[in-house]
mmCIF file of C-alpha atoms and ligand atoms in Angstrom:
data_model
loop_
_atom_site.group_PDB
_atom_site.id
_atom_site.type_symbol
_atom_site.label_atom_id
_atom_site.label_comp_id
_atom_site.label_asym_id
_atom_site.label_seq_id
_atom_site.Cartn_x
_atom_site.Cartn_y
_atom_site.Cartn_z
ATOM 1 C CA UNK A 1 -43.615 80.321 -133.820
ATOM 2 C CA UNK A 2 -40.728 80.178 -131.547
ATOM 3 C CA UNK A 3 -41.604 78.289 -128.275
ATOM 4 C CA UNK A 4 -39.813 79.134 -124.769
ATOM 5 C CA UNK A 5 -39.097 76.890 -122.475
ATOM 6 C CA UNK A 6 -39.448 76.809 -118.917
ATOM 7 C CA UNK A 7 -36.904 75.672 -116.572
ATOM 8 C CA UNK A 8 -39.005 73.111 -116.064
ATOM 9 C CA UNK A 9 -39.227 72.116 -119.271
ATOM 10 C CA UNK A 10 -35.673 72.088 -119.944
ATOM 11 C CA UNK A 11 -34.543 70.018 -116.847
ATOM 12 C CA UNK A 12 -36.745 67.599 -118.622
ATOM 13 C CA UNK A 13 -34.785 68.133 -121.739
ATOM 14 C CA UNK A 14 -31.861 67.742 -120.162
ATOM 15 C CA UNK A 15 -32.829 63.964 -118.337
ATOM 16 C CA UNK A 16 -33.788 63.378 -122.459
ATOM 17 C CA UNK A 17 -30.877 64.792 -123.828
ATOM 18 C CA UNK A 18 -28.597 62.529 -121.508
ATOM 19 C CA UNK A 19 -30.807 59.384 -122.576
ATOM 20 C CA UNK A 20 -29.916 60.222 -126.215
ATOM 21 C CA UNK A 21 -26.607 60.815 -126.092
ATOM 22 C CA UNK A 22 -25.890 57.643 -124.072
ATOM 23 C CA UNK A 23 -27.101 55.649 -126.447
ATOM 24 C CA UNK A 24 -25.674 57.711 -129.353
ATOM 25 C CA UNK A 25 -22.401 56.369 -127.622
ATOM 26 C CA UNK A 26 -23.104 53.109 -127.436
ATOM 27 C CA UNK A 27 -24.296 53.182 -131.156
ATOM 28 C CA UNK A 28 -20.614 54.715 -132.153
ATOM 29 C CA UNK A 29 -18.888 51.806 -130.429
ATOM 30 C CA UNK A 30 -20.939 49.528 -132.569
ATOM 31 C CA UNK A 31 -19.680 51.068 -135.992
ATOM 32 C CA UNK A 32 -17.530 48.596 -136.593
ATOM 33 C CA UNK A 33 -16.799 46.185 -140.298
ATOM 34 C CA UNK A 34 -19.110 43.562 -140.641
ATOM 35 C CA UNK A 35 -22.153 45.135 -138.713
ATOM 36 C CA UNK A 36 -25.623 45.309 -140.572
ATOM 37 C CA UNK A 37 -26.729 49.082 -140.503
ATOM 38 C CA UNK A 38 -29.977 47.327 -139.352
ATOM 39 C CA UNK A 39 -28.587 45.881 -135.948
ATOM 40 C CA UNK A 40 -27.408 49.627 -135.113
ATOM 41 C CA UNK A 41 -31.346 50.149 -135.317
ATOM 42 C CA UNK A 42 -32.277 47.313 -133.290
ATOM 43 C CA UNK A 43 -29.608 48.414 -130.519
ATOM 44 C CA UNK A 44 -30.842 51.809 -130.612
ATOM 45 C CA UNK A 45 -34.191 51.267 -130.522
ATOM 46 C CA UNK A 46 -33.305 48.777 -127.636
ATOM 47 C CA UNK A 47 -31.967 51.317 -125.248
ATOM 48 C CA UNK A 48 -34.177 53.858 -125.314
ATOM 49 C CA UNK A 49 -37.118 51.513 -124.685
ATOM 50 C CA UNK A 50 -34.581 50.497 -121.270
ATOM 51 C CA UNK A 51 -34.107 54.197 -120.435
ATOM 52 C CA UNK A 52 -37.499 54.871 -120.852
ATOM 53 C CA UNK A 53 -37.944 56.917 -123.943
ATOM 54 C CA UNK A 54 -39.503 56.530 -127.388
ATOM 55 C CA UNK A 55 -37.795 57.248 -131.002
ATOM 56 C CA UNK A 56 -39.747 60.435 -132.236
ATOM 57 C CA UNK A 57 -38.154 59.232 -135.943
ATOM 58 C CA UNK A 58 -39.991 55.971 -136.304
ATOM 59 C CA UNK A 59 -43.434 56.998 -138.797
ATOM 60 C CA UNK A 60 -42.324 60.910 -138.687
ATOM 61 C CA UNK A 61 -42.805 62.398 -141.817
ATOM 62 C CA UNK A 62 -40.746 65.339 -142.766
ATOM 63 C CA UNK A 63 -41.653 68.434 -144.889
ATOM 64 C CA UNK A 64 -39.734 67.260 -147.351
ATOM 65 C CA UNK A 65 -41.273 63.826 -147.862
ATOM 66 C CA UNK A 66 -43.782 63.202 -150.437
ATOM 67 C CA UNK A 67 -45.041 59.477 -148.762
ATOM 68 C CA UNK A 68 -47.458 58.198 -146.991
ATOM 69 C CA UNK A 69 -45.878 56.006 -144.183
ATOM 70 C CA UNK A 70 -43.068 58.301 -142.403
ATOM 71 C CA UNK A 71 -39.615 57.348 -141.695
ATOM 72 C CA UNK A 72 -39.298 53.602 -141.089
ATOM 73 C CA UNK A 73 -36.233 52.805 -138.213
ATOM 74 C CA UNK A 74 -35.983 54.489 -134.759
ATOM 75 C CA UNK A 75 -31.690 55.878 -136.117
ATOM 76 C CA UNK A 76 -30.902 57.598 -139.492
ATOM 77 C CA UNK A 77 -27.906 55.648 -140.455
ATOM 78 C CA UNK A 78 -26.061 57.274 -143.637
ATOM 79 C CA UNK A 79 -22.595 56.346 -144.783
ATOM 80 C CA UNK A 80 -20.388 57.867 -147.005
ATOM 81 C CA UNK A 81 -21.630 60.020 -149.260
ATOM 82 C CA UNK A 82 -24.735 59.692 -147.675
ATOM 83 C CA UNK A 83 -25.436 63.029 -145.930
ATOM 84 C CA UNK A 84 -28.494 62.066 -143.709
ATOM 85 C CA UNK A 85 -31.423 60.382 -143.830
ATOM 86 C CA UNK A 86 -30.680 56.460 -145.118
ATOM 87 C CA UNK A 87 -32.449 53.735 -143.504
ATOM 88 C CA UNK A 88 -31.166 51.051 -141.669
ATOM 89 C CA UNK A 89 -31.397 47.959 -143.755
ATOM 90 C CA UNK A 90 -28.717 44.684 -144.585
ATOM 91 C CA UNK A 91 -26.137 46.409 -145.881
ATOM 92 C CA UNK A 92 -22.853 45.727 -143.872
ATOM 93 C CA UNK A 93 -20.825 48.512 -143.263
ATOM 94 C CA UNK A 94 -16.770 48.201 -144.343
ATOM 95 C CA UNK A 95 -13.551 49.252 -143.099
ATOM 96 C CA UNK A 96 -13.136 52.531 -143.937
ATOM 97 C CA UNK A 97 -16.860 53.497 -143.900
ATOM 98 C CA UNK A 98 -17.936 56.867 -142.059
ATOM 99 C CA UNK A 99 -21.045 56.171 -140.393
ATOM 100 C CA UNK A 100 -23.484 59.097 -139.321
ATOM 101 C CA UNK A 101 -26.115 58.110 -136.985
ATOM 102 C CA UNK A 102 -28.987 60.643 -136.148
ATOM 103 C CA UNK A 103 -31.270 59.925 -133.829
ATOM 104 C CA UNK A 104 -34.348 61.658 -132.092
ATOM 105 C CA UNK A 105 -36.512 60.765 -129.049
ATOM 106 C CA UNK A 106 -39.495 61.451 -126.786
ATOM 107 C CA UNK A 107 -39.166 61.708 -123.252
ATOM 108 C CA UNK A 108 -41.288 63.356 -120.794
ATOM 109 C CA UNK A 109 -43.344 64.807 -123.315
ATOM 110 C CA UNK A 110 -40.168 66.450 -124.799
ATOM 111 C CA UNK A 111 -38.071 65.697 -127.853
ATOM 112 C CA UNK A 112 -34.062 65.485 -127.912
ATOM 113 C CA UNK A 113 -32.318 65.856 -131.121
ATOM 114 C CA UNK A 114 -28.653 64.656 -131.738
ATOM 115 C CA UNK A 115 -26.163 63.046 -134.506
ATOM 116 C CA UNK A 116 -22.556 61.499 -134.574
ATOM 117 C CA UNK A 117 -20.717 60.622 -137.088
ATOM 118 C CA UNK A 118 -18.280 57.414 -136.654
ATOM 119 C CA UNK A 119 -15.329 55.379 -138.459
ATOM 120 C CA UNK A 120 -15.648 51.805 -139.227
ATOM 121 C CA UNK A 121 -12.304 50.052 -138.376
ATOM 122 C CA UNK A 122 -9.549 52.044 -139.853
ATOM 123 C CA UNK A 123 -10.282 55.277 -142.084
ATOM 124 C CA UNK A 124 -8.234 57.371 -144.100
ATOM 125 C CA UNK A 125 -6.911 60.514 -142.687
ATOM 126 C CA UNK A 126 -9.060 62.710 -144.944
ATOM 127 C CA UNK A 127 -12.105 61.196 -143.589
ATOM 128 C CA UNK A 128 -10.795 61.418 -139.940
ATOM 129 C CA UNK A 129 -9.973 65.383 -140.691
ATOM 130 C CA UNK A 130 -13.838 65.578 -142.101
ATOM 131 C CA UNK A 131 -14.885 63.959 -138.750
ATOM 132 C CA UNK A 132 -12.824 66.264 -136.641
ATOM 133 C CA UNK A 133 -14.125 69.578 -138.867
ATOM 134 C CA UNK A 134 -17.371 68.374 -138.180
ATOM 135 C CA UNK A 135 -17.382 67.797 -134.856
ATOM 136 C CA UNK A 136 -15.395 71.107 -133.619
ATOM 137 C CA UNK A 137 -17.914 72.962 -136.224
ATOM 138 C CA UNK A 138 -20.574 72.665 -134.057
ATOM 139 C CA UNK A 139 -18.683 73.065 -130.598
ATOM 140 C CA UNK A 140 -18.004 76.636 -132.464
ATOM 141 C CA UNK A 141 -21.505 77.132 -133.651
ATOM 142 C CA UNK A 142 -22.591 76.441 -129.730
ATOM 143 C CA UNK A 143 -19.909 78.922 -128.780
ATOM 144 C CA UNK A 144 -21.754 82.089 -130.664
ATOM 145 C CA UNK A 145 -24.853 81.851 -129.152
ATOM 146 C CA UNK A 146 -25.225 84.224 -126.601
ATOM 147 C CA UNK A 147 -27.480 87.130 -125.486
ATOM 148 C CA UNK A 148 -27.207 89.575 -128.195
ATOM 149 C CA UNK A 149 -25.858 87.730 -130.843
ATOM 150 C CA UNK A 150 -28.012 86.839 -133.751
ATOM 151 C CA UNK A 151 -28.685 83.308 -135.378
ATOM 152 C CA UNK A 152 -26.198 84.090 -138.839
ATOM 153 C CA UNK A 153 -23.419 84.313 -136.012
ATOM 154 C CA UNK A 154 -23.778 80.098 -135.822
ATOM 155 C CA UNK A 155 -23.904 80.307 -139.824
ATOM 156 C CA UNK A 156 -21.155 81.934 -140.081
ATOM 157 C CA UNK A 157 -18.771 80.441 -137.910
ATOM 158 C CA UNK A 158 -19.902 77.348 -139.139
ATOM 159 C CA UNK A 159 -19.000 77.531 -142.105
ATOM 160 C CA UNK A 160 -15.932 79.759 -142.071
ATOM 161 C CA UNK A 161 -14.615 77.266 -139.848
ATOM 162 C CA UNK A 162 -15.776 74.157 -142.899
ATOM 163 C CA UNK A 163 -14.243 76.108 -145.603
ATOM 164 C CA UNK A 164 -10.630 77.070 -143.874
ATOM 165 C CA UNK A 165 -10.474 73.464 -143.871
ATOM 166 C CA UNK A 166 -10.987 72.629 -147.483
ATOM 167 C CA UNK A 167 -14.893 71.476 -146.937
ATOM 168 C CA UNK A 168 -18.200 72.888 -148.074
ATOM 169 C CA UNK A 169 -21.190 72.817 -146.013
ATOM 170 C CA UNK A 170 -24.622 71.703 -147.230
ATOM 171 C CA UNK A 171 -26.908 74.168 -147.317
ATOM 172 C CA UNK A 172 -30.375 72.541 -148.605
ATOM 173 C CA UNK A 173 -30.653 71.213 -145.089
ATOM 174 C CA UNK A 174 -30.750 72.974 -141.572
ATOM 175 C CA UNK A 175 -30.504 73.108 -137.840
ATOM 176 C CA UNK A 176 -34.295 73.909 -136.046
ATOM 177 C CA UNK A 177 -35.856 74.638 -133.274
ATOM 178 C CA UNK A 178 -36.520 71.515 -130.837
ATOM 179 C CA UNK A 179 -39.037 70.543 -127.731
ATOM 180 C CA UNK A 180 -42.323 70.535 -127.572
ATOM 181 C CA UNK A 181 -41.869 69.166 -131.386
ATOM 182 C CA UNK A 182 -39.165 67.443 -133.568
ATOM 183 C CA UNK A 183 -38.622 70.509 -135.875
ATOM 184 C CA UNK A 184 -39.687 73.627 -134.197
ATOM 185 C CA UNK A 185 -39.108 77.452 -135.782
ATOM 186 C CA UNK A 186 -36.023 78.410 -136.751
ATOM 187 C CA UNK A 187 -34.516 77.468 -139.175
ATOM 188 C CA UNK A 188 -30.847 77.304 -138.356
ATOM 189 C CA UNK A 189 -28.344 77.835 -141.364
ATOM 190 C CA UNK A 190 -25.005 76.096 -141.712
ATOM 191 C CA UNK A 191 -23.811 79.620 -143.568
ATOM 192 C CA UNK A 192 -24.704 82.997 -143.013
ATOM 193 C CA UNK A 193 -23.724 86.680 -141.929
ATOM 194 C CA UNK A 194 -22.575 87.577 -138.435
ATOM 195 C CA UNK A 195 -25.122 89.996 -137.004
ATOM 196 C CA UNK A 196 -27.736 88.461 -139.287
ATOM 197 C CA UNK A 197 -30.723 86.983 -137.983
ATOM 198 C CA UNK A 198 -33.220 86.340 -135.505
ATOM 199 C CA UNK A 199 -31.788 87.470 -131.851
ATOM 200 C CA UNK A 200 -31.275 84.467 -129.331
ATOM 201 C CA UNK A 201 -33.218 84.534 -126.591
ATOM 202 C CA UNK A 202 -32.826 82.339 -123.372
ATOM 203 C CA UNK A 203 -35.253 79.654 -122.986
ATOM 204 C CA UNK A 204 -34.562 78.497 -126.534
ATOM 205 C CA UNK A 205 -33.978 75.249 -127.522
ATOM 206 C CA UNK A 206 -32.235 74.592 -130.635
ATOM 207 C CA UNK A 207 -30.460 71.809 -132.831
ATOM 208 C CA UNK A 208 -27.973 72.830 -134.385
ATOM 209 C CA UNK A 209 -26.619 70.449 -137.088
ATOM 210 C CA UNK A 210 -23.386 71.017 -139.714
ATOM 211 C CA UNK A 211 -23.437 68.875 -142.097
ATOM 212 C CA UNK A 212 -20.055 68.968 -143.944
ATOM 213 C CA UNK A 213 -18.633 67.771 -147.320
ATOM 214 C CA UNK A 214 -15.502 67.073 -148.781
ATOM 215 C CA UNK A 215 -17.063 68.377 -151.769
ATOM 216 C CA UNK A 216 -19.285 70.572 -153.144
ATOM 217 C CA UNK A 217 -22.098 71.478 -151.145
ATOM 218 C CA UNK A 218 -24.883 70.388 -153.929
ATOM 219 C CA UNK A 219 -27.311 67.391 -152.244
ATOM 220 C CA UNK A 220 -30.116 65.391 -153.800
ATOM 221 C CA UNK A 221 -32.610 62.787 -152.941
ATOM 222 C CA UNK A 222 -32.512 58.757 -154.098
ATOM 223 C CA UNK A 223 -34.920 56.712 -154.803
ATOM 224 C CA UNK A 224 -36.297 55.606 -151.837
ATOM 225 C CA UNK A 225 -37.253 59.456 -150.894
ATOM 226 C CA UNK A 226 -35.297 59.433 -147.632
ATOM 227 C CA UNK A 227 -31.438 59.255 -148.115
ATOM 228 C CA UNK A 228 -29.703 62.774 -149.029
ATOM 229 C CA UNK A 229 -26.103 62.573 -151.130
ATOM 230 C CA UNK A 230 -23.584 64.383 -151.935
ATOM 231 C CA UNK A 231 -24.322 65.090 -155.565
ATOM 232 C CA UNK A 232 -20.470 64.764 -156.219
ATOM 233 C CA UNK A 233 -21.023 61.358 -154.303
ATOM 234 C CA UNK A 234 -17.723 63.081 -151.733
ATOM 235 C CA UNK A 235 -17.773 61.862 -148.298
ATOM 236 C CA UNK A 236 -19.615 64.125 -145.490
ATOM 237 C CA UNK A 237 -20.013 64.134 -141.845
ATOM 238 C CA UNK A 238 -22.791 65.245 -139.323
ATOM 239 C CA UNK A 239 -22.851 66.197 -135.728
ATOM 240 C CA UNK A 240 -25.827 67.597 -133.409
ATOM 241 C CA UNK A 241 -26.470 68.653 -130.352
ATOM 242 C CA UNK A 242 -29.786 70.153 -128.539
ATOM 243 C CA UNK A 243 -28.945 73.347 -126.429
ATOM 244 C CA UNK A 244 -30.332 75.511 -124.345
ATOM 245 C CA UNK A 245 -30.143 79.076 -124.536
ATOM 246 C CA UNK A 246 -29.067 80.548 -121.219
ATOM 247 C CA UNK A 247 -28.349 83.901 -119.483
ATOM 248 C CA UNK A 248 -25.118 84.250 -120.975
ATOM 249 C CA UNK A 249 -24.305 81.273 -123.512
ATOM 250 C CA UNK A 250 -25.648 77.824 -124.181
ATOM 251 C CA UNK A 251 -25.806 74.583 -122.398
ATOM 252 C CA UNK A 252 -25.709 71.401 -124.481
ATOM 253 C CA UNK A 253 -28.236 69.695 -122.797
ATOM 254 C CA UNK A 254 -27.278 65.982 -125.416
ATOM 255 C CA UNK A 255 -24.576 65.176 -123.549
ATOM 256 C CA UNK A 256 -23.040 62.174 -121.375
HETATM 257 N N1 MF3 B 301 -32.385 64.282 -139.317
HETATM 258 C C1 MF3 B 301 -33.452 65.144 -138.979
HETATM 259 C C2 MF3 B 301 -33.011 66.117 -137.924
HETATM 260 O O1 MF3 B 301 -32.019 65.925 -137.254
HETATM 261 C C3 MF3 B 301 -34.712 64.436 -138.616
HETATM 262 C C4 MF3 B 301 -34.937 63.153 -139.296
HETATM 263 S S1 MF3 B 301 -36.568 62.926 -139.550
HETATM 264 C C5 MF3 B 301 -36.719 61.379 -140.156
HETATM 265 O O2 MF3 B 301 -33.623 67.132 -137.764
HETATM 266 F F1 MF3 B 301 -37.970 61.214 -140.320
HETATM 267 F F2 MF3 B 301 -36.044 61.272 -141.273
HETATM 268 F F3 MF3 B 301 -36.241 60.557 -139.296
HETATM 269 CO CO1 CO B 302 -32.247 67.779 -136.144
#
């Protein structure tokens, strides 16, 4: 089920969407050596209390997860190899470290849905390149949706774009639907066929989400039932932004 939004509606997205990526800023100038992943939690969870909104992450429980409790910190924090997912806990990030923070929240009765991925201190210049891929993956995914144009468009740019660049995109985990819940219908690919897929429609709101390795694209699941990794333990990056689908494009409505 594929729900449309009002204008209404998304003018309320868009006050969230602001909320979320301010903070998501202030979170990346954090990332630094020597910072517990768990203060980036405490920050977070900080300002969106001060601006008003609530972390939709905190006791959520995924399709995928198996538990009983849902996820544990108000910001995904996943480093390195870790794709997304990890909990905030004591481990102290180094120099060098890429840092993916994903981070969801309530406002107004609607949910915002966005991840960056930052260097700690000084990183090498493959990671930076990863970053950059990332990062300009999705700007191109936002760029193909438009009326007539078909969900596999995203996909495929996506993940033309990863692989000129050396990378491989993961494919066990996707972009959705977003509002009135966390993860709404569709699904939204990091690979596809132009021309493929569901027609966009305006009113959608969607989060779209590349998540791209150095590696191969294979994931899996540790322990603790949260954290995703690279299988080939290779570094990967993740962006996202919620848009809305508009007369003749997109607006990225988790911006500054
Ligand atoms: N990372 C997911 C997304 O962006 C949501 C995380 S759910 C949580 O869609 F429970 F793990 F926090
Ligand atoms: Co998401």
């Amino acid at each position: 089920m594929i729900y449309i939004k009002t204008a209404e509606e998304i003018a309320l997205m868009r006050e969230g969407g602001k909320i979320l990526a301010k903070t998501l800023d202030e979170l990346s100038r954090a990332v630094a050596p020597g910072i517990k992943t768990i203060e980036i939690d405490k920050l977070a969870e900080g300002l969106v209390l001060k601006y008003g909104a609530k972390s939709s992450f905190k006791g959520y429980k995924p399709k995928f997860y198996e538990g009983e409790k849902g996820y544990p910190a108000s910001v995904c924090v996943s480093i390195n190899e870790e794709v997304v997912h990890g909990i905030p806990g004591e481990r102290v990030l180094k120099e060098g470290d890429i840092v993916s923070m994903d981070m969801g929240i309530l406002y107004k009765g609607f949910f915002t849905d966005a991840a960056i991925t930052a260097g700690a201190g000084k990183i090498s210049s493959q990671a930076r390149k990863l970053i950059d891929v990332t990062k300009k993956s999705l700007e191109i995914g936002i760029k193909e949706i438009g009326q007539g144009k078909h969900l596999g468009d995203i996909g495929f740019a996506i993940q033309s774009y990863a692989e000129q660049n050396g990378f491989s995109v993961v494919r066990d985990l996707v972009g959705h639907g977003v509002g009135k819940y966390i993860h709404e219908d569709p699904e939204i690919p990091n690979y596809g066929f132009r021309g493929q897929g569901l027609e966009f429609k305006k009113g959608m709101t969607l989060a779209l989400e590349p998540m791209v390795n150095i590696g191969a694209p294979d994931v899996k699941i540790l322990p603790d039932g949260w954290t995703f990794v690279s299988s080939d333990k290779s570094l990967v990056a993740h962006f996202e932004h919620t848009v809305a689908v508009t007369e003749n494009g997109a607006e990225i409505l988790t911006k500054l």
